[in-house]
Amino acid sequence: MYNKQLPMKQYFVDYENVHEDGLVGLDEIREPIVVHVFNSRMRMLSSFDSLYAGLSLYVTWRFEMADNGQRDALDIQLAGFLGFAAAKSPSDTFHIVSKDKGYDSLVTSFTRNGINVTRQINIRGDKDLAVLLDEEKGQEAVTKEICQKEVKTDEKVMTLRSMIPADICSDETITGIIEIIAKSDKVGDVCRGLSRIGGVQKGQQLYRYIKDYVHTIFEKQDMTANKLRSVLTIKNCSDENLKAIVEIIKSSTNLAQVSSKINKLFNDNKKGSAVYQKIKPKIKNLFYNKTHKS
């Protein structure tokens, strides 16, 4: 019925788990496949041959009856048959049709060994709701991170634009300056980077406008937990929370953000506010004030 030399798809259906719903999409098949149906009840599912008679040119049925006298017998038998099939035809693609997440570790193991195995809830290839929700959450997290980066970049553009007159440099140059600062480890790196934009004289001119801003950035990067421990006792703040506060300071663009994030960290506005007030004198100079003179 099919050429065993050519890679093909094999489906291992945990019929007790998905029942007829696991066969959704079978009528869309237009290529040779093998469908292994696993069931522990003593009744053969031979009706599939007549039910899907129109697909006899494509589908090869294999019915496997699992011994229900032992716990997880069907799962173990399905895994064993899958391993045997993979060893016999390693270039084939294998699909476990089940809602049981217990098979996911099996999928991971086979995948690591170069065998193409997936788990889905039907022949069509749909994933179970939990997997879809996890993927959606992951995508939302990525989108949120991108948006946050874009917002931070916009904030930096607006900040630098407020310092440097429009006739001195364009918005494109502002973006270039932001990239230079991000790639620099110290103030000297920024100065050299600015010189590459339009020559030494132009670089010096630009640096004069953003000097205070650049210094606050590198002072923030040098912030350590030890510098804050002098005003915060262990009773006020654990070492773990202190490290988190340092990261909050480094990732924030203003004091209001620092205060808000610390409140969230402690999940207690009263305690968060008390901690913030203790460290404020230490960090207030780390955030550029637009009223500073260039």
PDB file of C-alpha atoms in Angstrom:
ATOM      1  CA  MET A   1       0.000   0.000   0.000  1.00  0.00           C
ATOM      2  CA  TYR A   2       2.891   2.366   0.630  1.00  0.00           C
ATOM      3  CA  ASN A   3       6.590   2.572  -0.093  1.00  0.00           C
ATOM      4  CA  LYS A   4       8.483   1.775   3.092  1.00  0.00           C
ATOM      5  CA  GLN A   5      11.595   3.378   1.680  1.00  0.00           C
ATOM      6  CA  LEU A   6      10.044   6.833   1.787  1.00  0.00           C
ATOM      7  CA  PRO A   7       9.704   8.785   5.074  1.00  0.00           C
ATOM      8  CA  MET A   8       6.098   8.879   6.219  1.00  0.00           C
ATOM      9  CA  LYS A   9       3.917   9.880   9.149  1.00  0.00           C
ATOM     10  CA  GLN A  10       2.904   7.439  11.845  1.00  0.00           C
ATOM     11  CA  TYR A  11       0.202   8.238  14.391  1.00  0.00           C
ATOM     12  CA  PHE A  12      -0.002   6.485  17.771  1.00  0.00           C
ATOM     13  CA  VAL A  13      -3.528   7.073  19.073  1.00  0.00           C
ATOM     14  CA  ASP A  14      -4.237   6.712  22.798  1.00  0.00           C
ATOM     15  CA  TYR A  15      -7.849   5.882  21.985  1.00  0.00           C
ATOM     16  CA  GLU A  16      -8.980   5.577  25.588  1.00  0.00           C
ATOM     17  CA  ASN A  17      -7.829   9.153  26.134  1.00  0.00           C
ATOM     18  CA  VAL A  18      -9.095  10.902  22.987  1.00  0.00           C
ATOM     19  CA  HIS A  19     -11.765   8.504  21.616  1.00  0.00           C
ATOM     20  CA  GLU A  20     -13.239   9.479  18.228  1.00  0.00           C
ATOM     21  CA  ASP A  21     -12.105  13.083  18.715  1.00  0.00           C
ATOM     22  CA  GLY A  22      -8.541  11.911  18.191  1.00  0.00           C
ATOM     23  CA  LEU A  23      -9.367  10.978  14.598  1.00  0.00           C
ATOM     24  CA  VAL A  24     -10.438  14.512  13.656  1.00  0.00           C
ATOM     25  CA  GLY A  25      -8.574  15.501  10.508  1.00  0.00           C
ATOM     26  CA  LEU A  26      -8.273  11.972   9.171  1.00  0.00           C
ATOM     27  CA  ASP A  27     -10.562  12.784   6.255  1.00  0.00           C
ATOM     28  CA  GLU A  28      -8.113  15.534   5.210  1.00  0.00           C
ATOM     29  CA  ILE A  29      -5.247  13.090   4.727  1.00  0.00           C
ATOM     30  CA  ARG A  30      -3.954  12.808   1.182  1.00  0.00           C
ATOM     31  CA  GLU A  31      -0.711  10.939   1.743  1.00  0.00           C
ATOM     32  CA  PRO A  32       0.156   7.439   2.972  1.00  0.00           C
ATOM     33  CA  ILE A  33       0.127   7.224   6.782  1.00  0.00           C
ATOM     34  CA  VAL A  34       0.046   4.511   9.436  1.00  0.00           C
ATOM     35  CA  VAL A  35      -2.423   4.862  12.314  1.00  0.00           C
ATOM     36  CA  HIS A  36      -1.749   2.719  15.392  1.00  0.00           C
ATOM     37  CA  VAL A  37      -4.864   2.601  17.598  1.00  0.00           C
ATOM     38  CA  PHE A  38      -4.285   1.550  21.215  1.00  0.00           C
ATOM     39  CA  ASN A  39      -7.221   0.354  23.304  1.00  0.00           C
ATOM     40  CA  SER A  40      -7.497  -1.883  26.375  1.00  0.00           C
ATOM     41  CA  ARG A  41     -11.128  -2.874  25.951  1.00  0.00           C
ATOM     42  CA  MET A  42     -11.805  -6.230  24.361  1.00  0.00           C
ATOM     43  CA  ARG A  43     -13.459  -5.013  21.228  1.00  0.00           C
ATOM     44  CA  MET A  44     -11.607  -4.452  18.000  1.00  0.00           C
ATOM     45  CA  LEU A  45     -12.109  -1.156  16.280  1.00  0.00           C
ATOM     46  CA  SER A  46     -12.500  -2.759  12.873  1.00  0.00           C
ATOM     47  CA  SER A  47     -15.357  -0.378  12.104  1.00  0.00           C
ATOM     48  CA  PHE A  48     -12.710   2.194  11.258  1.00  0.00           C
ATOM     49  CA  ASP A  49     -12.071   0.396   7.988  1.00  0.00           C
ATOM     50  CA  SER A  50     -15.665   0.921   6.852  1.00  0.00           C
ATOM     51  CA  LEU A  51     -16.043   4.333   8.481  1.00  0.00           C
ATOM     52  CA  TYR A  52     -13.018   5.651   6.612  1.00  0.00           C
ATOM     53  CA  ALA A  53     -13.325   3.405   3.554  1.00  0.00           C
ATOM     54  CA  GLY A  54     -12.667   6.337   1.255  1.00  0.00           C
ATOM     55  CA  LEU A  55      -9.207   6.688   2.726  1.00  0.00           C
ATOM     56  CA  SER A  56      -8.135   3.096   2.200  1.00  0.00           C
ATOM     57  CA  LEU A  57      -5.513   4.239  -0.318  1.00  0.00           C
ATOM     58  CA  TYR A  58      -3.847   6.410   2.322  1.00  0.00           C
ATOM     59  CA  VAL A  59      -4.451   4.900   5.766  1.00  0.00           C
ATOM     60  CA  THR A  60      -2.973   1.685   7.104  1.00  0.00           C
ATOM     61  CA  TRP A  61      -4.704   0.705  10.365  1.00  0.00           C
ATOM     62  CA  ARG A  62      -2.930  -1.178  13.118  1.00  0.00           C
ATOM     63  CA  PHE A  63      -4.959  -2.060  16.199  1.00  0.00           C
ATOM     64  CA  GLU A  64      -3.079  -2.796  19.412  1.00  0.00           C
ATOM     65  CA  MET A  65      -4.897  -4.208  22.441  1.00  0.00           C
ATOM     66  CA  ALA A  66      -3.230  -3.297  25.760  1.00  0.00           C
ATOM     67  CA  ASP A  67      -3.416  -5.519  28.804  1.00  0.00           C
ATOM     68  CA  ASN A  68      -5.509  -3.589  31.318  1.00  0.00           C
ATOM     69  CA  GLY A  69      -4.386  -5.735  34.227  1.00  0.00           C
ATOM     70  CA  GLN A  70      -1.546  -3.375  35.074  1.00  0.00           C
ATOM     71  CA  ARG A  71      -1.445   0.331  35.791  1.00  0.00           C
ATOM     72  CA  ASP A  72      -0.545   2.501  32.777  1.00  0.00           C
ATOM     73  CA  ALA A  73      -0.310  -0.621  30.623  1.00  0.00           C
ATOM     74  CA  LEU A  74      -1.602   1.186  27.541  1.00  0.00           C
ATOM     75  CA  ASP A  75       0.873   4.078  27.944  1.00  0.00           C
ATOM     76  CA  ILE A  76       3.781   1.688  28.355  1.00  0.00           C
ATOM     77  CA  GLN A  77       2.741  -0.405  25.372  1.00  0.00           C
ATOM     78  CA  LEU A  78       2.292   2.691  23.193  1.00  0.00           C
ATOM     79  CA  ALA A  79       5.774   3.929  24.192  1.00  0.00           C
ATOM     80  CA  GLY A  80       7.250   0.507  23.426  1.00  0.00           C
ATOM     81  CA  PHE A  81       5.657   0.288  19.976  1.00  0.00           C
ATOM     82  CA  LEU A  82       6.752   3.843  19.239  1.00  0.00           C
ATOM     83  CA  GLY A  83      10.330   2.991  20.144  1.00  0.00           C
ATOM     84  CA  PHE A  84      10.246  -0.108  17.947  1.00  0.00           C
ATOM     85  CA  ALA A  85       8.825   1.878  14.998  1.00  0.00           C
ATOM     86  CA  ALA A  86      11.396   4.637  15.467  1.00  0.00           C
ATOM     87  CA  ALA A  87      14.248   2.135  15.471  1.00  0.00           C
ATOM     88  CA  LYS A  88      12.882   0.489  12.334  1.00  0.00           C
ATOM     89  CA  SER A  89      12.119   3.726  10.439  1.00  0.00           C
ATOM     90  CA  PRO A  90      14.077   6.588  12.089  1.00  0.00           C
ATOM     91  CA  SER A  91      13.387   8.993   9.210  1.00  0.00           C
ATOM     92  CA  ASP A  92       9.604   8.807   9.718  1.00  0.00           C
ATOM     93  CA  THR A  93       7.653  11.453  11.617  1.00  0.00           C
ATOM     94  CA  PHE A  94       5.814  10.172  14.687  1.00  0.00           C
ATOM     95  CA  HIS A  95       2.775  11.742  16.335  1.00  0.00           C
ATOM     96  CA  ILE A  96       1.375  10.702  19.713  1.00  0.00           C
ATOM     97  CA  VAL A  97      -2.361  11.500  19.709  1.00  0.00           C
ATOM     98  CA  SER A  98      -3.332  12.062  23.336  1.00  0.00           C
ATOM     99  CA  LYS A  99      -4.231  14.748  25.863  1.00  0.00           C
ATOM    100  CA  ASP A 100      -2.007  13.038  28.442  1.00  0.00           C
ATOM    101  CA  LYS A 101       0.943  15.343  29.231  1.00  0.00           C
ATOM    102  CA  GLY A 102       2.797  12.347  30.615  1.00  0.00           C
ATOM    103  CA  TYR A 103       3.897  11.600  27.059  1.00  0.00           C
ATOM    104  CA  ASP A 104       5.740  14.943  26.823  1.00  0.00           C
ATOM    105  CA  SER A 105       8.822  13.554  28.582  1.00  0.00           C
ATOM    106  CA  LEU A 106       8.841  10.744  26.017  1.00  0.00           C
ATOM    107  CA  VAL A 107       8.639  13.322  23.216  1.00  0.00           C
ATOM    108  CA  THR A 108      11.573  15.238  24.710  1.00  0.00           C
ATOM    109  CA  SER A 109      13.666  12.076  25.032  1.00  0.00           C
ATOM    110  CA  PHE A 110      13.071  10.962  21.446  1.00  0.00           C
ATOM    111  CA  THR A 111      13.647  14.484  20.089  1.00  0.00           C
ATOM    112  CA  ARG A 112      17.020  14.708  21.848  1.00  0.00           C
ATOM    113  CA  ASN A 113      18.012  11.522  20.076  1.00  0.00           C
ATOM    114  CA  GLY A 114      17.146  12.855  16.642  1.00  0.00           C
ATOM    115  CA  ILE A 115      13.709  11.279  16.247  1.00  0.00           C
ATOM    116  CA  ASN A 116      10.912  13.599  15.107  1.00  0.00           C
ATOM    117  CA  VAL A 117       8.122  13.067  17.655  1.00  0.00           C
ATOM    118  CA  THR A 118       5.270  15.372  18.691  1.00  0.00           C
ATOM    119  CA  ARG A 119       2.172  15.112  20.868  1.00  0.00           C
ATOM    120  CA  GLN A 120      -1.188  16.424  19.644  1.00  0.00           C
ATOM    121  CA  ILE A 121      -4.855  15.862  20.481  1.00  0.00           C
ATOM    122  CA  ASN A 122      -5.973  14.664  17.040  1.00  0.00           C
ATOM    123  CA  ILE A 123      -4.776  13.591  13.601  1.00  0.00           C
ATOM    124  CA  ARG A 124      -5.197  17.140  12.315  1.00  0.00           C
ATOM    125  CA  GLY A 125      -2.415  18.306  14.598  1.00  0.00           C
ATOM    126  CA  ASP A 126      -4.276  20.457  17.110  1.00  0.00           C
ATOM    127  CA  LYS A 127      -2.541  21.017  20.440  1.00  0.00           C
ATOM    128  CA  ASP A 128      -4.282  20.741  23.775  1.00  0.00           C
ATOM    129  CA  LEU A 129      -5.593  23.895  25.433  1.00  0.00           C
ATOM    130  CA  ALA A 130      -2.900  23.971  28.116  1.00  0.00           C
ATOM    131  CA  VAL A 131      -0.134  23.945  25.484  1.00  0.00           C
ATOM    132  CA  LEU A 132      -1.871  26.663  23.467  1.00  0.00           C
ATOM    133  CA  LEU A 133      -2.270  28.813  26.596  1.00  0.00           C
ATOM    134  CA  ASP A 134       1.417  28.358  27.446  1.00  0.00           C
ATOM    135  CA  GLU A 135       2.396  29.385  23.912  1.00  0.00           C
ATOM    136  CA  GLU A 136       0.095  32.406  24.058  1.00  0.00           C
ATOM    137  CA  LYS A 137       1.575  33.456  27.393  1.00  0.00           C
ATOM    138  CA  GLY A 138       5.055  33.049  25.959  1.00  0.00           C
ATOM    139  CA  GLN A 139       4.166  35.163  22.934  1.00  0.00           C
ATOM    140  CA  GLU A 140       2.562  37.797  25.158  1.00  0.00           C
ATOM    141  CA  ALA A 141       5.714  37.929  27.270  1.00  0.00           C
ATOM    142  CA  VAL A 142       7.874  38.410  24.167  1.00  0.00           C
ATOM    143  CA  THR A 143       5.551  41.119  22.832  1.00  0.00           C
ATOM    144  CA  LYS A 144       5.511  42.851  26.221  1.00  0.00           C
ATOM    145  CA  GLU A 145       9.309  42.770  26.400  1.00  0.00           C
ATOM    146  CA  ILE A 146       9.594  44.262  22.908  1.00  0.00           C
ATOM    147  CA  CYS A 147       7.093  46.988  23.778  1.00  0.00           C
ATOM    148  CA  GLN A 148       8.942  47.773  27.006  1.00  0.00           C
ATOM    149  CA  LYS A 149      12.218  48.084  25.110  1.00  0.00           C
ATOM    150  CA  GLU A 150      10.560  50.384  22.579  1.00  0.00           C
ATOM    151  CA  VAL A 151       9.104  52.529  25.361  1.00  0.00           C
ATOM    152  CA  LYS A 152      12.484  52.768  27.095  1.00  0.00           C
ATOM    153  CA  THR A 153      14.131  53.717  23.807  1.00  0.00           C
ATOM    154  CA  ASP A 154      11.502  56.411  23.206  1.00  0.00           C
ATOM    155  CA  GLU A 155      12.093  57.732  26.727  1.00  0.00           C
ATOM    156  CA  LYS A 156      15.829  57.950  26.070  1.00  0.00           C
ATOM    157  CA  VAL A 157      15.254  59.720  22.759  1.00  0.00           C
ATOM    158  CA  MET A 158      12.992  62.266  24.453  1.00  0.00           C
ATOM    159  CA  THR A 159      15.490  62.736  27.290  1.00  0.00           C
ATOM    160  CA  LEU A 160      18.441  63.356  24.972  1.00  0.00           C
ATOM    161  CA  ARG A 161      16.317  65.480  22.659  1.00  0.00           C
ATOM    162  CA  SER A 162      15.527  67.740  25.622  1.00  0.00           C
ATOM    163  CA  MET A 163      19.269  68.248  26.197  1.00  0.00           C
ATOM    164  CA  ILE A 164      20.616  68.705  22.679  1.00  0.00           C
ATOM    165  CA  PRO A 165      19.198  71.506  20.473  1.00  0.00           C
ATOM    166  CA  ALA A 166      17.650  70.327  17.197  1.00  0.00           C
ATOM    167  CA  ASP A 167      20.114  72.409  15.172  1.00  0.00           C
ATOM    168  CA  ILE A 168      23.022  70.550  16.766  1.00  0.00           C
ATOM    169  CA  CYS A 169      21.982  67.029  15.820  1.00  0.00           C
ATOM    170  CA  SER A 170      19.130  65.133  14.152  1.00  0.00           C
ATOM    171  CA  ASP A 171      16.858  62.478  15.647  1.00  0.00           C
ATOM    172  CA  GLU A 172      18.889  59.892  13.745  1.00  0.00           C
ATOM    173  CA  THR A 173      22.029  61.096  15.505  1.00  0.00           C
ATOM    174  CA  ILE A 174      20.188  60.897  18.836  1.00  0.00           C
ATOM    175  CA  THR A 175      19.488  57.212  18.136  1.00  0.00           C
ATOM    176  CA  GLY A 176      23.181  56.724  17.332  1.00  0.00           C
ATOM    177  CA  ILE A 177      24.162  58.338  20.643  1.00  0.00           C
ATOM    178  CA  ILE A 178      21.839  55.988  22.548  1.00  0.00           C
ATOM    179  CA  GLU A 179      23.515  52.997  20.884  1.00  0.00           C
ATOM    180  CA  ILE A 180      26.975  54.354  21.752  1.00  0.00           C
ATOM    181  CA  ILE A 181      26.032  54.744  25.425  1.00  0.00           C
ATOM    182  CA  ALA A 182      24.506  51.256  25.530  1.00  0.00           C
ATOM    183  CA  LYS A 183      27.682  49.684  24.122  1.00  0.00           C
ATOM    184  CA  SER A 184      30.056  51.641  26.366  1.00  0.00           C
ATOM    185  CA  ASP A 185      31.554  50.418  29.633  1.00  0.00           C
ATOM    186  CA  LYS A 186      32.853  53.794  30.807  1.00  0.00           C
ATOM    187  CA  VAL A 187      32.629  57.507  30.074  1.00  0.00           C
ATOM    188  CA  GLY A 188      35.759  57.435  27.900  1.00  0.00           C
ATOM    189  CA  ASP A 189      34.077  54.927  25.566  1.00  0.00           C
ATOM    190  CA  VAL A 190      31.190  57.348  25.075  1.00  0.00           C
ATOM    191  CA  CYS A 191      33.546  60.213  24.246  1.00  0.00           C
ATOM    192  CA  ARG A 192      35.357  58.140  21.651  1.00  0.00           C
ATOM    193  CA  GLY A 193      32.066  56.969  20.174  1.00  0.00           C
ATOM    194  CA  LEU A 194      30.756  60.509  19.867  1.00  0.00           C
ATOM    195  CA  SER A 195      33.943  61.535  18.070  1.00  0.00           C
ATOM    196  CA  ARG A 196      33.234  58.924  15.421  1.00  0.00           C
ATOM    197  CA  ILE A 197      29.865  60.519  14.663  1.00  0.00           C
ATOM    198  CA  GLY A 198      31.162  63.765  13.261  1.00  0.00           C
ATOM    199  CA  GLY A 199      34.753  64.237  14.242  1.00  0.00           C
ATOM    200  CA  VAL A 200      36.488  65.185  17.482  1.00  0.00           C
ATOM    201  CA  GLN A 201      35.138  68.727  17.662  1.00  0.00           C
ATOM    202  CA  LYS A 202      31.551  67.654  17.029  1.00  0.00           C
ATOM    203  CA  GLY A 203      31.910  64.815  19.534  1.00  0.00           C
ATOM    204  CA  GLN A 204      33.153  67.197  22.220  1.00  0.00           C
ATOM    205  CA  GLN A 205      30.246  69.527  21.525  1.00  0.00           C
ATOM    206  CA  LEU A 206      27.710  66.722  21.885  1.00  0.00           C
ATOM    207  CA  TYR A 207      29.376  65.435  25.053  1.00  0.00           C
ATOM    208  CA  ARG A 208      29.068  68.838  26.743  1.00  0.00           C
ATOM    209  CA  TYR A 209      25.291  68.646  26.342  1.00  0.00           C
ATOM    210  CA  ILE A 210      24.919  65.132  27.746  1.00  0.00           C
ATOM    211  CA  LYS A 211      27.820  65.012  30.218  1.00  0.00           C
ATOM    212  CA  ASP A 212      25.684  64.945  33.391  1.00  0.00           C
ATOM    213  CA  TYR A 213      23.301  62.395  31.888  1.00  0.00           C
ATOM    214  CA  VAL A 214      26.139  60.057  30.900  1.00  0.00           C
ATOM    215  CA  HIS A 215      27.734  60.250  34.344  1.00  0.00           C
ATOM    216  CA  THR A 216      24.462  59.358  36.102  1.00  0.00           C
ATOM    217  CA  ILE A 217      24.101  56.297  33.835  1.00  0.00           C
ATOM    218  CA  PHE A 218      27.521  54.911  34.742  1.00  0.00           C
ATOM    219  CA  GLU A 219      27.087  55.768  38.403  1.00  0.00           C
ATOM    220  CA  LYS A 220      23.867  53.725  38.300  1.00  0.00           C
ATOM    221  CA  GLN A 221      25.716  50.810  36.701  1.00  0.00           C
ATOM    222  CA  ASP A 222      28.246  50.920  39.537  1.00  0.00           C
ATOM    223  CA  MET A 223      25.515  50.594  42.164  1.00  0.00           C
ATOM    224  CA  THR A 224      25.997  47.505  44.341  1.00  0.00           C
ATOM    225  CA  ALA A 225      24.173  45.893  47.233  1.00  0.00           C
ATOM    226  CA  ASN A 226      27.047  46.837  49.543  1.00  0.00           C
ATOM    227  CA  LYS A 227      26.435  50.525  48.904  1.00  0.00           C
ATOM    228  CA  LEU A 228      22.814  50.146  50.000  1.00  0.00           C
ATOM    229  CA  ARG A 229      23.473  47.831  52.934  1.00  0.00           C
ATOM    230  CA  SER A 230      24.860  50.799  54.873  1.00  0.00           C
ATOM    231  CA  VAL A 231      21.341  52.212  55.139  1.00  0.00           C
ATOM    232  CA  LEU A 232      19.368  48.966  55.187  1.00  0.00           C
ATOM    233  CA  THR A 233      19.691  46.320  57.868  1.00  0.00           C
ATOM    234  CA  ILE A 234      18.938  42.636  57.339  1.00  0.00           C
ATOM    235  CA  LYS A 235      15.774  43.205  59.344  1.00  0.00           C
ATOM    236  CA  ASN A 236      14.667  45.881  56.883  1.00  0.00           C
ATOM    237  CA  CYS A 237      15.665  43.971  53.765  1.00  0.00           C
ATOM    238  CA  SER A 238      17.071  40.506  53.028  1.00  0.00           C
ATOM    239  CA  ASP A 239      20.143  40.004  50.823  1.00  0.00           C
ATOM    240  CA  GLU A 240      17.915  38.584  48.089  1.00  0.00           C
ATOM    241  CA  ASN A 241      15.608  41.623  48.127  1.00  0.00           C
ATOM    242  CA  LEU A 242      18.604  43.930  48.252  1.00  0.00           C
ATOM    243  CA  LYS A 243      19.984  42.425  45.050  1.00  0.00           C
ATOM    244  CA  ALA A 244      16.546  42.843  43.458  1.00  0.00           C
ATOM    245  CA  ILE A 245      16.497  46.511  44.484  1.00  0.00           C
ATOM    246  CA  VAL A 246      19.889  47.057  42.835  1.00  0.00           C
ATOM    247  CA  GLU A 247      18.479  45.658  39.578  1.00  0.00           C
ATOM    248  CA  ILE A 248      15.399  47.868  39.981  1.00  0.00           C
ATOM    249  CA  ILE A 249      17.604  50.934  40.287  1.00  0.00           C
ATOM    250  CA  LYS A 250      19.628  49.987  37.213  1.00  0.00           C
ATOM    251  CA  SER A 251      16.539  49.316  35.062  1.00  0.00           C
ATOM    252  CA  SER A 252      14.534  52.388  36.101  1.00  0.00           C
ATOM    253  CA  THR A 253      14.595  55.769  34.390  1.00  0.00           C
ATOM    254  CA  ASN A 254      13.332  57.854  37.309  1.00  0.00           C
ATOM    255  CA  LEU A 255      12.774  57.761  41.059  1.00  0.00           C
ATOM    256  CA  ALA A 256       9.024  57.246  40.695  1.00  0.00           C
ATOM    257  CA  GLN A 257       9.667  53.954  38.895  1.00  0.00           C
ATOM    258  CA  VAL A 258      12.069  52.862  41.624  1.00  0.00           C
ATOM    259  CA  SER A 259       9.474  53.555  44.315  1.00  0.00           C
ATOM    260  CA  SER A 260       6.699  51.744  42.416  1.00  0.00           C
ATOM    261  CA  LYS A 261       8.822  48.658  41.698  1.00  0.00           C
ATOM    262  CA  ILE A 262      10.029  48.405  45.301  1.00  0.00           C
ATOM    263  CA  ASN A 263       6.411  48.450  46.505  1.00  0.00           C
ATOM    264  CA  LYS A 264       5.657  45.563  44.133  1.00  0.00           C
ATOM    265  CA  LEU A 265       8.761  43.706  45.281  1.00  0.00           C
ATOM    266  CA  PHE A 266       7.601  43.703  48.902  1.00  0.00           C
ATOM    267  CA  ASN A 267       3.924  43.471  47.974  1.00  0.00           C
ATOM    268  CA  ASP A 268       3.435  45.931  50.800  1.00  0.00           C
ATOM    269  CA  ASN A 269       3.242  49.660  50.106  1.00  0.00           C
ATOM    270  CA  LYS A 270       4.009  50.551  53.719  1.00  0.00           C
ATOM    271  CA  LYS A 271       7.206  48.483  53.902  1.00  0.00           C
ATOM    272  CA  GLY A 272       8.158  49.353  50.327  1.00  0.00           C
ATOM    273  CA  SER A 273       7.796  53.055  51.075  1.00  0.00           C
ATOM    274  CA  ALA A 274       9.915  52.728  54.240  1.00  0.00           C
ATOM    275  CA  VAL A 275      12.707  50.970  52.316  1.00  0.00           C
ATOM    276  CA  TYR A 276      12.542  53.520  49.498  1.00  0.00           C
ATOM    277  CA  GLN A 277      12.822  56.461  51.906  1.00  0.00           C
ATOM    278  CA  LYS A 278      15.935  54.892  53.455  1.00  0.00           C
ATOM    279  CA  ILE A 279      17.738  54.482  50.122  1.00  0.00           C
ATOM    280  CA  LYS A 280      16.479  57.652  48.423  1.00  0.00           C
ATOM    281  CA  PRO A 281      19.353  59.866  49.665  1.00  0.00           C
ATOM    282  CA  LYS A 282      21.794  57.306  48.257  1.00  0.00           C
ATOM    283  CA  ILE A 283      20.237  57.081  44.807  1.00  0.00           C
ATOM    284  CA  LYS A 284      18.590  60.424  44.043  1.00  0.00           C
ATOM    285  CA  ASN A 285      21.691  61.687  42.237  1.00  0.00           C
ATOM    286  CA  LEU A 286      21.708  58.608  39.983  1.00  0.00           C
ATOM    287  CA  PHE A 287      18.783  59.887  37.959  1.00  0.00           C
ATOM    288  CA  TYR A 288      19.327  62.756  35.606  1.00  0.00           C
ATOM    289  CA  ASN A 289      17.343  65.850  36.428  1.00  0.00           C
ATOM    290  CA  LYS A 290      16.308  67.753  33.296  1.00  0.00           C
ATOM    291  CA  THR A 291      16.725  71.023  35.150  1.00  0.00           C
ATOM    292  CA  HIS A 292      20.479  70.389  35.368  1.00  0.00           C
ATOM    293  CA  LYS A 293      22.540  72.650  33.194  1.00  0.00           C
ATOM    294  CA  SER A 294      24.304  71.099  30.195  1.00  0.00           C
TER     295      SER A 294
END
